Tab-separated table of C-alpha atoms and ligand atoms in Angstrom:
chain	number	residue	atom	x	y	z
M	554	UNK	CA	-9.833	-2.874	0.322
M	555	UNK	CA	-6.151	-2.466	1.288
M	556	UNK	CA	-5.630	-4.515	4.648
M	557	UNK	CA	-2.187	-3.616	5.619
M	558	UNK	CA	-0.241	-6.921	6.219
M	559	UNK	CA	2.180	-5.992	8.523
M	560	UNK	CA	-0.348	-4.319	11.066
M	561	UNK	CA	1.658	-0.900	11.250
M	562	UNK	CA	-0.485	1.610	9.149
M	563	UNK	CA	-0.904	4.668	11.013
M	564	UNK	CA	-4.296	5.469	12.861
M	565	UNK	CA	-6.176	7.924	10.549
M	566	UNK	CA	-7.067	11.345	11.873
M	567	UNK	CA	-9.480	12.721	9.766
M	568	UNK	CA	-12.575	14.372	11.507
M	569	UNK	CA	-14.683	13.919	13.328
M	570	UNK	CA	-11.923	13.409	15.949
M	571	UNK	CA	-14.779	11.515	18.750
M	572	UNK	CA	-14.221	8.652	15.951
M	573	UNK	CA	-10.937	7.075	15.121
M	574	UNK	CA	-10.948	5.133	12.365
M	575	UNK	CA	-8.136	2.364	11.481
M	576	UNK	CA	-7.605	-0.169	8.571
M	577	UNK	CA	-8.373	-3.219	9.019
M	578	UNK	CA	-5.696	-5.987	9.290
M	579	UNK	CA	-5.611	-9.506	8.395
M	580	UNK	CA	-5.575	-10.541	11.626
M	581	UNK	CA	-9.198	-8.357	12.665
M	582	UNK	CA	-11.259	-10.258	10.108
M	583	UNK	CA	-12.432	-12.943	12.930
M	584	UNK	CA	-13.631	-10.105	14.862
M	585	UNK	CA	-15.519	-8.290	11.840
M	586	UNK	CA	-16.902	-11.281	10.181
M	587	UNK	CA	-18.216	-12.052	13.941
M	588	UNK	CA	-19.298	-8.689	14.711
M	589	UNK	CA	-21.459	-8.800	11.156
M	590	UNK	CA	-22.283	-11.352	11.381
M	591	UNK	CA	-24.157	-10.848	14.786
M	592	UNK	CA	-25.602	-7.503	13.855
M	593	UNK	CA	-27.207	-8.839	10.703
M	594	UNK	CA	-28.030	-12.195	11.259
M	595	UNK	CA	-28.928	-12.537	14.839
M	596	UNK	CA	-32.394	-12.030	15.648
M	597	UNK	CA	-31.308	-10.779	19.348
M	598	UNK	CA	-28.775	-8.452	17.537
M	599	UNK	CA	-29.593	-5.132	15.960
M	600	UNK	CA	-32.838	-3.246	16.061
M	601	UNK	CA	-32.369	-3.629	12.261
M	602	UNK	CA	-31.303	-7.140	12.156
M	603	UNK	CA	-32.331	-9.262	8.497
M	604	UNK	CA	-33.286	-12.753	10.355
M	605	UNK	CA	-37.267	-12.535	9.592
M	606	UNK	CA	-35.962	-12.311	5.551
M	607	UNK	CA	-32.227	-14.047	5.262
M	608	UNK	CA	-30.531	-16.860	7.199
M	609	UNK	CA	-27.434	-17.907	7.513
M	610	UNK	CA	-24.073	-16.242	7.641
M	611	UNK	CA	-23.412	-12.283	6.139
M	612	UNK	CA	-20.057	-12.837	5.506
M	613	UNK	CA	-17.079	-15.031	7.111
M	614	UNK	CA	-13.395	-14.754	6.550
M	615	UNK	CA	-12.921	-16.167	3.551
M	616	UNK	CA	-15.621	-13.752	2.169
M	617	UNK	CA	-14.370	-10.798	3.117
M	618	UNK	CA	-10.785	-11.862	1.727
M	619	UNK	CA	-12.339	-12.143	-1.281
M	620	UNK	CA	-13.634	-8.596	-1.355
M	621	UNK	CA	-10.297	-7.323	0.148
M	622	UNK	CA	-8.460	-8.885	-3.069
M	623	UNK	CA	-11.723	-7.680	-5.596
M	624	UNK	CA	-11.595	-4.121	-4.823
M	625	UNK	CA	-8.111	-3.748	-3.991
M	626	UNK	CA	-8.384	0.246	-3.890
M	627	UNK	CA	-11.434	-0.228	-1.133
M	628	UNK	CA	-10.839	0.183	2.573
M	629	UNK	CA	-12.545	-1.610	5.163
M	630	UNK	CA	-12.146	0.697	8.389
M	631	UNK	CA	-12.571	-0.329	12.455
M	632	UNK	CA	-13.965	1.989	15.178
M	633	UNK	CA	-12.467	0.473	18.505
M	634	UNK	CA	-13.106	1.180	21.977
M	635	UNK	CA	-10.836	3.213	23.751
M	636	UNK	CA	-8.032	1.343	25.165
M	637	UNK	CA	-8.417	1.888	28.734
M	638	UNK	CA	-12.081	-0.397	28.436
M	639	UNK	CA	-10.431	-3.161	26.172
M	640	UNK	CA	-10.082	-1.318	22.827
M	641	UNK	CA	-13.075	-3.904	21.678
M	642	UNK	CA	-14.239	-3.754	18.059
M	643	UNK	CA	-17.120	-0.830	18.181
M	644	UNK	CA	-17.928	-0.717	14.609
M	645	UNK	CA	-17.036	-1.198	11.346
M	646	UNK	CA	-16.976	0.627	7.519
M	647	UNK	CA	-16.352	-0.730	3.685
M	648	UNK	CA	-15.738	2.432	1.616
M	649	UNK	CA	-14.644	1.326	-2.438
M	650	UNK	CA	-14.441	4.404	-4.508
M	651	UNK	CA	-16.356	4.556	-7.693
M	652	UNK	CA	-16.185	6.370	-11.074
M	653	UNK	CA	-16.509	10.364	-10.917
M	654	UNK	CA	-15.276	11.191	-7.000
M	655	UNK	CA	-18.004	8.509	-5.699
M	656	UNK	CA	-17.640	5.849	-3.498
M	657	UNK	CA	-19.774	3.112	-2.219
M	658	UNK	CA	-20.276	2.680	1.443
M	659	UNK	CA	-21.387	-1.145	2.818
M	660	UNK	CA	-21.410	-2.937	5.801
M	661	UNK	CA	-21.933	0.324	8.679
M	662	UNK	CA	-22.027	-2.245	11.589
M	663	UNK	CA	-21.939	-1.006	14.950
M	664	UNK	CA	-21.531	-3.677	17.756
M	665	UNK	CA	-25.541	-4.436	18.768
M	666	UNK	CA	-24.832	-4.152	22.410
M	667	UNK	CA	-23.930	-0.495	21.900
M	668	UNK	CA	-26.741	0.605	19.611
M	669	UNK	CA	-29.475	3.152	19.408
M	670	UNK	CA	-27.302	5.444	21.548
M	671	UNK	CA	-25.862	7.563	18.236
M	672	UNK	CA	-22.890	5.674	17.490
M	673	UNK	CA	-24.204	4.527	14.137
M	674	UNK	CA	-24.816	7.886	13.700
M	675	UNK	CA	-21.386	9.088	14.743
M	676	UNK	CA	-19.396	6.145	12.897
M	677	UNK	CA	-21.460	7.295	9.675
M	678	UNK	CA	-20.367	11.024	9.920
M	679	UNK	CA	-16.620	9.836	10.245
M	680	UNK	CA	-16.874	7.508	7.084
M	681	UNK	CA	-18.303	10.482	5.121
M	682	UNK	CA	-15.671	12.545	6.626
M	683	UNK	CA	-13.148	9.998	5.289
M	684	UNK	CA	-14.348	9.752	1.977
M	685	UNK	CA	-13.938	13.582	1.611
M	686	UNK	CA	-10.680	13.433	2.922
M	687	UNK	CA	-10.024	11.413	-0.153
M	688	UNK	CA	-11.319	13.543	-2.488
M	689	UNK	CA	-14.980	11.946	-2.754
M	690	UNK	CA	-17.981	13.791	-3.266
M	691	UNK	CA	-20.651	11.867	-3.138
M	692	UNK	CA	-21.448	7.863	-1.151
M	693	UNK	CA	-23.508	5.539	-2.984
M	694	UNK	CA	-24.795	2.436	-0.752
M	695	UNK	CA	-27.454	-0.226	-1.272
M	696	UNK	CA	-30.475	-1.147	1.281
M	697	UNK	CA	-32.469	-4.550	0.969
M	698	UNK	CA	-35.902	-2.954	-0.571
M	699	UNK	CA	-38.104	-4.182	2.764
M	700	UNK	CA	-35.663	-3.197	5.551
M	701	UNK	CA	-38.172	0.192	5.909
M	702	UNK	CA	-36.280	1.357	9.766
M	703	UNK	CA	-32.776	1.252	8.405
M	704	UNK	CA	-34.212	2.989	5.474
M	705	UNK	CA	-35.531	5.326	7.486
M	706	UNK	CA	-32.313	6.162	9.011
M	707	UNK	CA	-30.794	6.494	6.187
M	708	UNK	CA	-33.305	9.073	4.773
M	709	UNK	CA	-32.366	10.970	8.483
M	710	UNK	CA	-28.855	11.063	7.571
M	711	UNK	CA	-29.573	12.834	4.239
M	712	UNK	CA	-29.361	9.991	1.720
M	713	UNK	CA	-31.631	9.621	-0.967
M	714	UNK	CA	-33.217	6.797	-3.434
M	715	UNK	CA	-31.791	6.952	-6.683
M	716	UNK	CA	-34.567	5.371	-8.015
M	717	UNK	CA	-32.699	2.430	-9.346
M	718	UNK	CA	-32.796	-0.688	-8.019
M	719	UNK	CA	-30.397	-4.081	-8.422
M	720	UNK	CA	-31.209	-7.442	-8.354
M	721	UNK	CA	-31.147	-9.927	-5.581
M	722	UNK	CA	-28.491	-12.395	-6.121
M	723	UNK	CA	-31.318	-15.589	-5.651
M	724	UNK	CA	-29.550	-18.779	-6.403
M	725	UNK	CA	-26.389	-17.646	-4.544
M	726	UNK	CA	-26.541	-18.456	-0.921
M	727	UNK	CA	-23.080	-16.994	-0.398
M	728	UNK	CA	-24.373	-13.633	1.231
M	729	UNK	CA	-27.281	-15.601	3.253
M	730	UNK	CA	-30.446	-17.736	2.082
M	731	UNK	CA	-33.561	-15.613	0.886
M	732	UNK	CA	-36.499	-16.527	3.007
M	733	UNK	CA	-39.164	-14.337	0.400
M	734	UNK	CA	-39.089	-14.015	-3.366
M	735	UNK	CA	-39.422	-10.595	-3.117
M	736	UNK	CA	-36.034	-9.009	-2.235
M	737	UNK	CA	-34.042	-6.508	-4.156
M	738	UNK	CA	-31.644	-3.636	-3.783
M	739	UNK	CA	-32.391	-0.069	-3.816
M	740	UNK	CA	-29.692	2.193	-4.146
M	741	UNK	CA	-29.580	5.653	-2.327
M	742	UNK	CA	-27.049	8.219	-2.633
M	743	UNK	CA	-26.040	11.251	-0.962
M	744	UNK	CA	-23.648	14.595	-2.092
M	745	UNK	CA	-20.931	15.152	0.452
Y	384	COA	C1	-27.520	0.793	11.198
Y	384	COA	C2	-26.719	0.371	12.442
Y	384	COA	C3	-24.860	0.810	12.591
Y	384	COA	C4	-27.119	1.538	13.285
Y	384	COA	O1	-26.625	2.159	14.447
Y	384	COA	P1	-26.825	2.437	15.962
Y	384	COA	O2	-25.594	3.152	16.715
Y	384	COA	O3	-28.052	2.165	16.456
Y	384	COA	O4	-27.688	3.848	15.025
Y	384	COA	P2	-27.767	5.320	15.869
Y	384	COA	O5	-28.324	4.988	17.492
Y	384	COA	O6	-27.407	6.611	15.709
Y	384	COA	O7	-29.111	5.495	15.709
Y	384	COA	C5	-30.785	4.774	16.092
Y	384	COA	C6	-31.525	5.427	15.093
Y	384	COA	O8	-32.587	4.560	14.537
Y	384	COA	C7	-33.464	4.789	15.905
Y	384	COA	N1	-34.584	3.382	16.282
Y	384	COA	C8	-34.298	2.508	17.150
Y	384	COA	N2	-34.454	1.325	17.121
Y	384	COA	C9	-35.318	1.471	16.430
Y	384	COA	C10	-36.630	0.562	15.499
Y	384	COA	N3	-36.384	-0.516	16.565
Y	384	COA	N4	-37.112	0.870	14.754
Y	384	COA	C11	-36.788	2.113	14.009
Y	384	COA	N5	-36.222	2.960	14.312
Y	384	COA	C12	-35.395	2.449	15.583
Y	384	COA	C13	-33.428	5.807	16.947
Y	384	COA	O9	-34.826	6.169	17.424
Y	384	COA	C14	-32.403	6.183	15.922
Y	384	COA	O10	-32.970	7.175	15.384
Y	384	COA	P3	-32.628	8.466	15.141
Y	384	COA	O11	-30.923	8.824	15.245
Y	384	COA	O12	-32.389	8.784	13.586
Y	384	COA	O13	-33.463	9.958	15.975
Y	384	COA	C15	-27.034	-0.692	13.101
Y	384	COA	O14	-28.300	-1.162	13.951
Y	384	COA	C16	-26.552	-2.107	12.942
Y	384	COA	O15	-25.143	-2.257	12.568
Y	384	COA	N6	-27.289	-2.596	11.696
Y	384	COA	C17	-26.866	-4.035	11.573
Y	384	COA	C18	-25.601	-4.009	10.361
Y	384	COA	C19	-26.618	-3.321	9.211
Y	384	COA	O16	-27.454	-3.365	8.680
Y	384	COA	N7	-26.046	-2.173	8.322
Y	384	COA	C20	-26.719	-1.452	7.446
Y	384	COA	C21	-25.966	-1.903	5.895
Y	384	COA	S1	-26.800	-1.168	4.932
């Protein structure tokens, strides 16, 4: 992920024009971490929250910084509300190029108070358009296996299981403390 230390990177204008994605700068990381923790782990947050099976925080500024350092080609993209409404963070997404013109998509998040009004769909579409604008031909993601309503949401967006699974990092509580012992990640993919 590349964060523009100067904070001067021009906004990206890839379609769709109704969602303008811009790269995060270091000063954005506290609000991004707060948004993700609220959306993923607060039982009063998203309709997709993980609170029933993962406790603790989803991320932190230090973890976001570490992910940035580990994937210098990655991009943390932000969607802000209109300036006349304060320009608050509406959503974010983390994109990393992989082999063969495929990109990993993770951390897709919409401000909980604005969810279930089509913003998630628009943000995902904008992220896919951004990837296509970089020459990407496919999107890959991993989703915790027990998140049935979220998986159904992605299936309705054109994603399909590849049949692969990845082990949940039991014993590494940086991403939260699992409350059950049958968690794994399933891999979803979509051609662009
Ligand atoms: C996943 C997420 C981005 C979706 O954002 P959103 O703005 O709510 O999405 P939309 O408004 O576009 O879509 C809402 C859809 O969910 C459905 N929905 C709403 N509440 C639901 C519920 N309790 N159970 C099942 N489906 C539900 C709606 O009917 C609608 O369906 P459709 O658009 O497919 O017809 C958002 O919930 C989020 O930020 N979650 C926390 C972070 C997360 O888990 N991200 C995924 C990482 S892999």
